[in-house]
Amino acid sequence: MASEGKLYPTAAKYEPIKVEGLKEGDTKYWCRCGLSKNQPWCDGSHKGTAITPMKWTVPKTQDAYYLCACKQTKNEPLCDGNHKNAKEILGEQAVKCEDKNNHNKNCALCTRCGWNPNLEF
Ligand code: FES
């Protein structure tokens, strides 16, 4: 169940995004809300949600990084495997959401549970 004060992101995908070509010291803004159309990066879609992107400095040059797109990782911005449970977690949160009567097509994201009108459970 959604706890008071916590903001819940939604899932852009239920799998990580492989990103190649990142260099040590690059600065990127990882989408934390799940609404960006430019995953895994921020495109400004979080505006109005109170969720902000994560500024990430690439720690080292390597062939590829697997960045979280389900937004359930505990190791932001990297995938930690939690996407395997993300669909179930978001579905349960939406069912228990105290604001579920306000879920509708005009709601971009319910930050009390992570529901959005395009989300598949
Ligand atoms: S995509 Fe989010 S933990 Fe893997």
Short mmCIF file of N, CA and C and ligand atoms in Angstrom, two decimals:
data_model
loop_
_atom_site.label_atom_id
_atom_site.label_comp_id
_atom_site.label_asym_id
_atom_site.label_seq_id
_atom_site.Cartn_x
_atom_site.Cartn_y
_atom_site.Cartn_z
N MET A 1 0.84 -1.18 0.00
CA MET A 1 0.00 0.00 0.00
C MET A 1 0.88 1.24 0.00
N ALA A 2 0.40 2.26 -0.65
CA ALA A 2 1.14 3.52 -0.73
C ALA A 2 1.28 4.12 0.67
N SER A 3 2.51 4.51 0.99
CA SER A 3 2.71 5.13 2.29
C SER A 3 2.70 6.64 2.13
N GLU A 4 2.35 7.31 3.20
CA GLU A 4 2.22 8.76 3.19
C GLU A 4 3.53 9.43 2.79
N GLY A 5 3.47 10.36 1.85
CA GLY A 5 4.64 11.14 1.50
C GLY A 5 5.50 10.55 0.40
N LYS A 6 5.51 9.25 0.24
CA LYS A 6 6.34 8.64 -0.80
C LYS A 6 5.69 8.87 -2.17
N LEU A 7 6.53 9.17 -3.15
CA LEU A 7 6.05 9.34 -4.51
C LEU A 7 6.37 8.09 -5.31
N TYR A 8 5.38 7.55 -5.97
CA TYR A 8 5.54 6.29 -6.70
C TYR A 8 5.68 6.54 -8.19
N PRO A 9 6.76 6.05 -8.79
CA PRO A 9 6.90 6.16 -10.24
C PRO A 9 6.09 5.07 -10.93
N THR A 10 5.94 5.21 -12.24
CA THR A 10 5.33 4.15 -13.02
C THR A 10 6.43 3.44 -13.81
N ALA A 11 6.07 2.40 -14.52
CA ALA A 11 7.05 1.65 -15.32
C ALA A 11 6.96 2.09 -16.77
N ALA A 12 8.09 2.40 -17.37
CA ALA A 12 8.12 2.68 -18.81
C ALA A 12 8.13 1.36 -19.58
N LYS A 13 8.86 0.39 -19.05
CA LYS A 13 8.97 -0.95 -19.62
C LYS A 13 9.23 -1.90 -18.45
N TYR A 14 9.01 -3.18 -18.71
CA TYR A 14 9.30 -4.17 -17.67
C TYR A 14 10.60 -4.91 -17.97
N GLU A 15 11.54 -4.18 -18.49
CA GLU A 15 12.88 -4.73 -18.76
C GLU A 15 13.85 -3.55 -18.84
N PRO A 16 15.14 -3.83 -18.64
CA PRO A 16 16.12 -2.75 -18.70
C PRO A 16 16.38 -2.30 -20.13
N ILE A 17 16.99 -1.14 -20.25
CA ILE A 17 17.38 -0.61 -21.56
C ILE A 17 18.90 -0.64 -21.64
N LYS A 18 19.40 -1.28 -22.70
CA LYS A 18 20.84 -1.35 -22.92
C LYS A 18 21.29 -0.05 -23.58
N VAL A 19 22.25 0.61 -22.94
CA VAL A 19 22.78 1.86 -23.49
C VAL A 19 24.27 1.69 -23.73
N GLU A 20 24.66 1.94 -24.95
CA GLU A 20 26.07 1.83 -25.33
C GLU A 20 26.65 3.22 -25.56
N GLY A 21 27.96 3.29 -25.53
CA GLY A 21 28.64 4.53 -25.91
C GLY A 21 28.81 5.55 -24.81
N LEU A 22 28.46 5.20 -23.58
CA LEU A 22 28.64 6.16 -22.48
C LEU A 22 30.11 6.19 -22.07
N LYS A 23 30.56 7.38 -21.77
CA LYS A 23 31.97 7.57 -21.40
C LYS A 23 32.07 8.04 -19.95
N GLU A 24 33.12 7.62 -19.28
CA GLU A 24 33.37 8.05 -17.91
C GLU A 24 33.28 9.57 -17.82
N GLY A 25 32.51 10.02 -16.86
CA GLY A 25 32.38 11.46 -16.64
C GLY A 25 31.21 12.10 -17.36
N ASP A 26 30.58 11.37 -18.29
CA ASP A 26 29.38 11.91 -18.95
C ASP A 26 28.31 12.19 -17.89
N THR A 27 27.58 13.26 -18.06
CA THR A 27 26.47 13.58 -17.16
C THR A 27 25.16 13.31 -17.88
N LYS A 28 24.31 12.52 -17.25
CA LYS A 28 23.03 12.16 -17.85
C LYS A 28 21.93 12.39 -16.81
N TYR A 29 20.71 12.54 -17.27
CA TYR A 29 19.56 12.69 -16.38
C TYR A 29 18.63 11.52 -16.60
N TRP A 30 18.66 10.60 -15.66
CA TRP A 30 17.87 9.37 -15.73
C TRP A 30 16.43 9.64 -15.32
N CYS A 31 15.50 9.20 -16.13
CA CYS A 31 14.07 9.37 -15.84
C CYS A 31 13.71 8.55 -14.62
N ARG A 32 13.16 9.21 -13.61
CA ARG A 32 12.78 8.53 -12.39
C ARG A 32 11.26 8.33 -12.30
N CYS A 33 10.50 9.09 -13.09
CA CYS A 33 9.03 9.01 -12.99
C CYS A 33 8.44 7.90 -13.86
N GLY A 34 9.13 7.55 -14.94
CA GLY A 34 8.63 6.50 -15.85
C GLY A 34 7.83 7.04 -17.02
N LEU A 35 7.63 8.34 -17.11
CA LEU A 35 6.78 8.91 -18.16
C LEU A 35 7.54 9.36 -19.40
N SER A 36 8.84 9.49 -19.31
CA SER A 36 9.61 10.00 -20.45
C SER A 36 9.43 9.13 -21.69
N LYS A 37 9.37 9.78 -22.83
CA LYS A 37 9.30 9.06 -24.12
C LYS A 37 10.71 8.84 -24.66
N ASN A 38 11.70 9.26 -23.90
CA ASN A 38 13.09 9.12 -24.31
C ASN A 38 13.85 8.25 -23.31
N GLN A 39 13.26 7.12 -22.94
CA GLN A 39 13.87 6.24 -21.94
C GLN A 39 15.26 5.78 -22.35
N PRO A 40 16.17 5.67 -21.40
CA PRO A 40 15.96 5.84 -19.96
C PRO A 40 16.17 7.28 -19.48
N TRP A 41 16.23 8.20 -20.40
CA TRP A 41 16.58 9.58 -20.03
C TRP A 41 15.34 10.46 -19.85
N CYS A 42 15.52 11.51 -19.09
CA CYS A 42 14.45 12.48 -18.82
C CYS A 42 14.14 13.29 -20.08
N ASP A 43 12.86 13.50 -20.33
CA ASP A 43 12.45 14.41 -21.41
C ASP A 43 11.55 15.53 -20.87
N GLY A 44 11.50 15.67 -19.55
CA GLY A 44 10.70 16.72 -18.94
C GLY A 44 9.28 16.31 -18.61
N SER A 45 8.91 15.07 -18.92
CA SER A 45 7.53 14.61 -18.68
C SER A 45 7.16 14.57 -17.20
N HIS A 46 8.14 14.61 -16.30
CA HIS A 46 7.85 14.57 -14.87
C HIS A 46 7.19 15.85 -14.38
N LYS A 47 7.20 16.90 -15.17
CA LYS A 47 6.67 18.18 -14.69
C LYS A 47 5.24 17.99 -14.19
N GLY A 48 5.00 18.48 -13.00
CA GLY A 48 3.68 18.37 -12.38
C GLY A 48 3.53 17.15 -11.49
N THR A 49 4.52 16.25 -11.50
CA THR A 49 4.41 15.04 -10.68
C THR A 49 5.14 15.15 -9.35
N ALA A 50 6.05 16.09 -9.20
CA ALA A 50 6.91 16.24 -8.02
C ALA A 50 8.03 15.20 -7.98
N ILE A 51 8.08 14.31 -8.95
CA ILE A 51 9.21 13.39 -9.07
C ILE A 51 10.23 14.06 -9.99
N THR A 52 11.49 13.99 -9.60
CA THR A 52 12.53 14.65 -10.38
C THR A 52 13.51 13.62 -10.95
N PRO A 53 14.17 13.96 -12.06
CA PRO A 53 15.14 13.03 -12.62
C PRO A 53 16.38 12.91 -11.73
N MET A 54 17.14 11.87 -11.95
CA MET A 54 18.38 11.66 -11.21
C MET A 54 19.56 12.07 -12.09
N LYS A 55 20.35 13.00 -11.57
CA LYS A 55 21.59 13.36 -12.27
C LYS A 55 22.59 12.24 -12.04
N TRP A 56 23.11 11.70 -13.11
CA TRP A 56 24.02 10.56 -13.00
C TRP A 56 25.29 10.84 -13.78
N THR A 57 26.42 10.69 -13.11
CA THR A 57 27.71 10.81 -13.76
C THR A 57 28.21 9.40 -14.05
N VAL A 58 28.44 9.10 -15.30
CA VAL A 58 28.87 7.76 -15.71
C VAL A 58 30.19 7.45 -14.99
N PRO A 59 30.21 6.36 -14.20
CA PRO A 59 31.39 6.09 -13.38
C PRO A 59 32.60 5.60 -14.16
N LYS A 60 32.38 4.89 -15.25
CA LYS A 60 33.51 4.43 -16.06
C LYS A 60 33.04 4.09 -17.47
N THR A 61 33.93 4.20 -18.40
CA THR A 61 33.63 3.82 -19.78
C THR A 61 33.57 2.30 -19.86
N GLN A 62 32.49 1.80 -20.41
CA GLN A 62 32.37 0.36 -20.64
C GLN A 62 31.45 0.14 -21.83
N ASP A 63 31.43 -1.09 -22.36
CA ASP A 63 30.70 -1.38 -23.59
C ASP A 63 29.23 -1.00 -23.48
N ALA A 64 28.60 -1.36 -22.37
CA ALA A 64 27.16 -1.10 -22.24
C ALA A 64 26.77 -1.02 -20.77
N TYR A 65 25.74 -0.26 -20.53
CA TYR A 65 25.08 -0.23 -19.23
C TYR A 65 23.64 -0.68 -19.43
N TYR A 66 23.09 -1.38 -18.44
CA TYR A 66 21.68 -1.77 -18.47
C TYR A 66 20.95 -0.91 -17.45
N LEU A 67 20.20 0.03 -17.97
CA LEU A 67 19.55 1.02 -17.12
C LEU A 67 18.09 0.64 -16.87
N CYS A 68 17.67 0.85 -15.66
CA CYS A 68 16.32 0.47 -15.24
C CYS A 68 15.27 1.30 -15.98
N ALA A 69 14.26 0.62 -16.51
CA ALA A 69 13.12 1.28 -17.14
C ALA A 69 11.82 1.00 -16.38
N CYS A 70 11.87 0.07 -15.44
CA CYS A 70 10.66 -0.21 -14.65
C CYS A 70 10.55 0.74 -13.46
N LYS A 71 11.66 1.38 -13.12
CA LYS A 71 11.75 2.37 -12.03
C LYS A 71 11.52 1.75 -10.65
N GLN A 72 11.72 0.45 -10.56
CA GLN A 72 11.59 -0.24 -9.26
C GLN A 72 12.95 -0.66 -8.71
N THR A 73 14.02 -0.32 -9.40
CA THR A 73 15.35 -0.71 -8.93
C THR A 73 15.70 -0.07 -7.59
N LYS A 74 16.51 -0.77 -6.84
CA LYS A 74 17.04 -0.21 -5.58
C LYS A 74 18.47 0.28 -5.79
N ASN A 75 18.92 0.23 -7.05
CA ASN A 75 20.28 0.63 -7.38
C ASN A 75 20.25 1.63 -8.55
N GLU A 76 19.48 2.70 -8.38
CA GLU A 76 19.32 3.71 -9.44
C GLU A 76 20.67 4.17 -9.98
N PRO A 77 20.81 4.32 -11.28
CA PRO A 77 19.83 4.10 -12.34
C PRO A 77 19.95 2.71 -12.97
N LEU A 78 20.71 1.83 -12.34
CA LEU A 78 21.01 0.54 -12.96
C LEU A 78 19.94 -0.50 -12.65
N CYS A 79 19.72 -1.38 -13.58
CA CYS A 79 18.80 -2.51 -13.37
C CYS A 79 19.36 -3.42 -12.29
N ASP A 80 18.53 -3.81 -11.34
CA ASP A 80 18.94 -4.76 -10.31
C ASP A 80 18.09 -6.02 -10.34
N GLY A 81 17.29 -6.18 -11.40
CA GLY A 81 16.46 -7.39 -11.54
C GLY A 81 15.05 -7.24 -10.99
N ASN A 82 14.75 -6.14 -10.34
CA ASN A 82 13.41 -5.96 -9.76
C ASN A 82 12.30 -5.89 -10.80
N HIS A 83 12.66 -5.68 -12.08
CA HIS A 83 11.62 -5.63 -13.12
C HIS A 83 10.83 -6.93 -13.20
N LYS A 84 11.42 -8.01 -12.70
CA LYS A 84 10.71 -9.30 -12.73
C LYS A 84 9.45 -9.26 -11.87
N ASN A 85 9.44 -8.39 -10.86
CA ASN A 85 8.27 -8.27 -9.97
C ASN A 85 7.50 -6.98 -10.18
N ALA A 86 7.96 -6.13 -11.09
CA ALA A 86 7.41 -4.78 -11.19
C ALA A 86 5.93 -4.78 -11.59
N LYS A 87 5.55 -5.63 -12.52
CA LYS A 87 4.15 -5.66 -12.97
C LYS A 87 3.23 -5.99 -11.79
N GLU A 88 3.62 -6.98 -11.04
CA GLU A 88 2.82 -7.40 -9.89
C GLU A 88 2.78 -6.30 -8.82
N ILE A 89 3.92 -5.70 -8.56
CA ILE A 89 3.99 -4.63 -7.55
C ILE A 89 3.09 -3.47 -7.93
N LEU A 90 3.19 -3.02 -9.18
CA LEU A 90 2.37 -1.88 -9.62
C LEU A 90 0.89 -2.22 -9.62
N GLY A 91 0.56 -3.43 -10.01
CA GLY A 91 -0.84 -3.87 -10.01
C GLY A 91 -1.42 -3.86 -8.60
N GLU A 92 -0.66 -4.38 -7.65
CA GLU A 92 -1.12 -4.40 -6.26
C GLU A 92 -1.27 -2.99 -5.71
N GLN A 93 -0.30 -2.14 -6.02
CA GLN A 93 -0.37 -0.75 -5.53
C GLN A 93 -1.59 -0.04 -6.10
N ALA A 94 -1.91 -0.30 -7.38
CA ALA A 94 -3.05 0.37 -8.01
C ALA A 94 -4.37 -0.10 -7.40
N VAL A 95 -4.46 -1.40 -7.11
CA VAL A 95 -5.69 -1.93 -6.51
C VAL A 95 -5.92 -1.36 -5.11
N LYS A 96 -4.82 -1.19 -4.36
CA LYS A 96 -4.92 -0.70 -2.99
C LYS A 96 -4.88 0.82 -2.88
N CYS A 97 -4.69 1.50 -4.00
CA CYS A 97 -4.50 2.95 -3.97
C CYS A 97 -5.70 3.68 -3.37
N GLU A 98 -5.43 4.57 -2.44
CA GLU A 98 -6.50 5.35 -1.82
C GLU A 98 -7.07 6.39 -2.78
N ASP A 99 -6.37 6.64 -3.86
CA ASP A 99 -6.83 7.62 -4.85
C ASP A 99 -7.36 6.95 -6.12
N LYS A 100 -7.62 5.66 -6.09
CA LYS A 100 -7.95 4.95 -7.34
C LYS A 100 -9.23 5.47 -8.00
N ASN A 101 -10.11 6.09 -7.25
CA ASN A 101 -11.31 6.66 -7.87
C ASN A 101 -10.99 7.85 -8.77
N ASN A 102 -9.77 8.37 -8.64
CA ASN A 102 -9.34 9.48 -9.49
C ASN A 102 -8.52 9.02 -10.69
N HIS A 103 -8.31 7.72 -10.82
CA HIS A 103 -7.57 7.21 -11.98
C HIS A 103 -8.46 7.32 -13.22
N ASN A 104 -7.99 8.02 -14.20
CA ASN A 104 -8.74 8.14 -15.45
C ASN A 104 -7.78 8.54 -16.56
N LYS A 105 -8.30 8.63 -17.77
CA LYS A 105 -7.44 8.89 -18.93
C LYS A 105 -6.76 10.26 -18.87
N ASN A 106 -7.29 11.17 -18.08
CA ASN A 106 -6.70 12.50 -18.00
C ASN A 106 -5.59 12.60 -16.95
N CYS A 107 -5.39 11.49 -16.22
CA CYS A 107 -4.37 11.46 -15.18
C CYS A 107 -3.10 10.85 -15.78
N ALA A 108 -2.02 11.65 -15.89
CA ALA A 108 -0.77 11.16 -16.48
C ALA A 108 -0.10 10.14 -15.58
N LEU A 109 -0.15 10.36 -14.28
CA LEU A 109 0.51 9.47 -13.33
C LEU A 109 -0.07 9.70 -11.94
N CYS A 110 -0.47 8.64 -11.29
CA CYS A 110 -0.88 8.73 -9.89
C CYS A 110 0.37 8.42 -9.07
N THR A 111 0.91 9.44 -8.42
CA THR A 111 2.16 9.23 -7.65
C THR A 111 1.87 8.59 -6.29
N ARG A 112 0.63 8.26 -6.02
CA ARG A 112 0.31 7.53 -4.77
C ARG A 112 0.41 6.04 -4.98
N CYS A 113 0.51 5.60 -6.28
CA CYS A 113 0.62 4.16 -6.52
C CYS A 113 1.43 3.80 -7.77
N GLY A 114 1.65 4.73 -8.69
CA GLY A 114 2.38 4.43 -9.91
C GLY A 114 1.50 4.13 -11.11
N TRP A 115 0.18 4.22 -10.94
CA TRP A 115 -0.73 3.95 -12.05
C TRP A 115 -0.63 5.04 -13.11
N ASN A 116 -0.73 4.65 -14.36
CA ASN A 116 -0.93 5.62 -15.45
C ASN A 116 -1.81 4.95 -16.49
N PRO A 117 -2.51 5.73 -17.34
CA PRO A 117 -3.51 5.14 -18.23
C PRO A 117 -2.94 4.19 -19.27
N ASN A 118 -1.64 4.21 -19.51
CA ASN A 118 -1.04 3.32 -20.51
C ASN A 118 -0.36 2.10 -19.90
N LEU A 119 -0.41 2.00 -18.60
CA LEU A 119 0.30 0.91 -17.92
C LEU A 119 -0.43 -0.41 -18.10
N GLU A 120 0.33 -1.44 -18.42
CA GLU A 120 -0.23 -2.80 -18.53
C GLU A 120 0.15 -3.58 -17.29
N PHE A 121 -0.82 -4.23 -16.69
CA PHE A 121 -0.55 -5.05 -15.49
C PHE A 121 -0.52 -6.51 -15.88
S1 FES B 1 14.36 -2.62 -15.47
FE1 FES B 1 14.00 -1.89 -13.46
S2 FES B 1 15.10 -3.29 -12.20
FE2 FES B 1 15.41 -4.04 -14.23
#
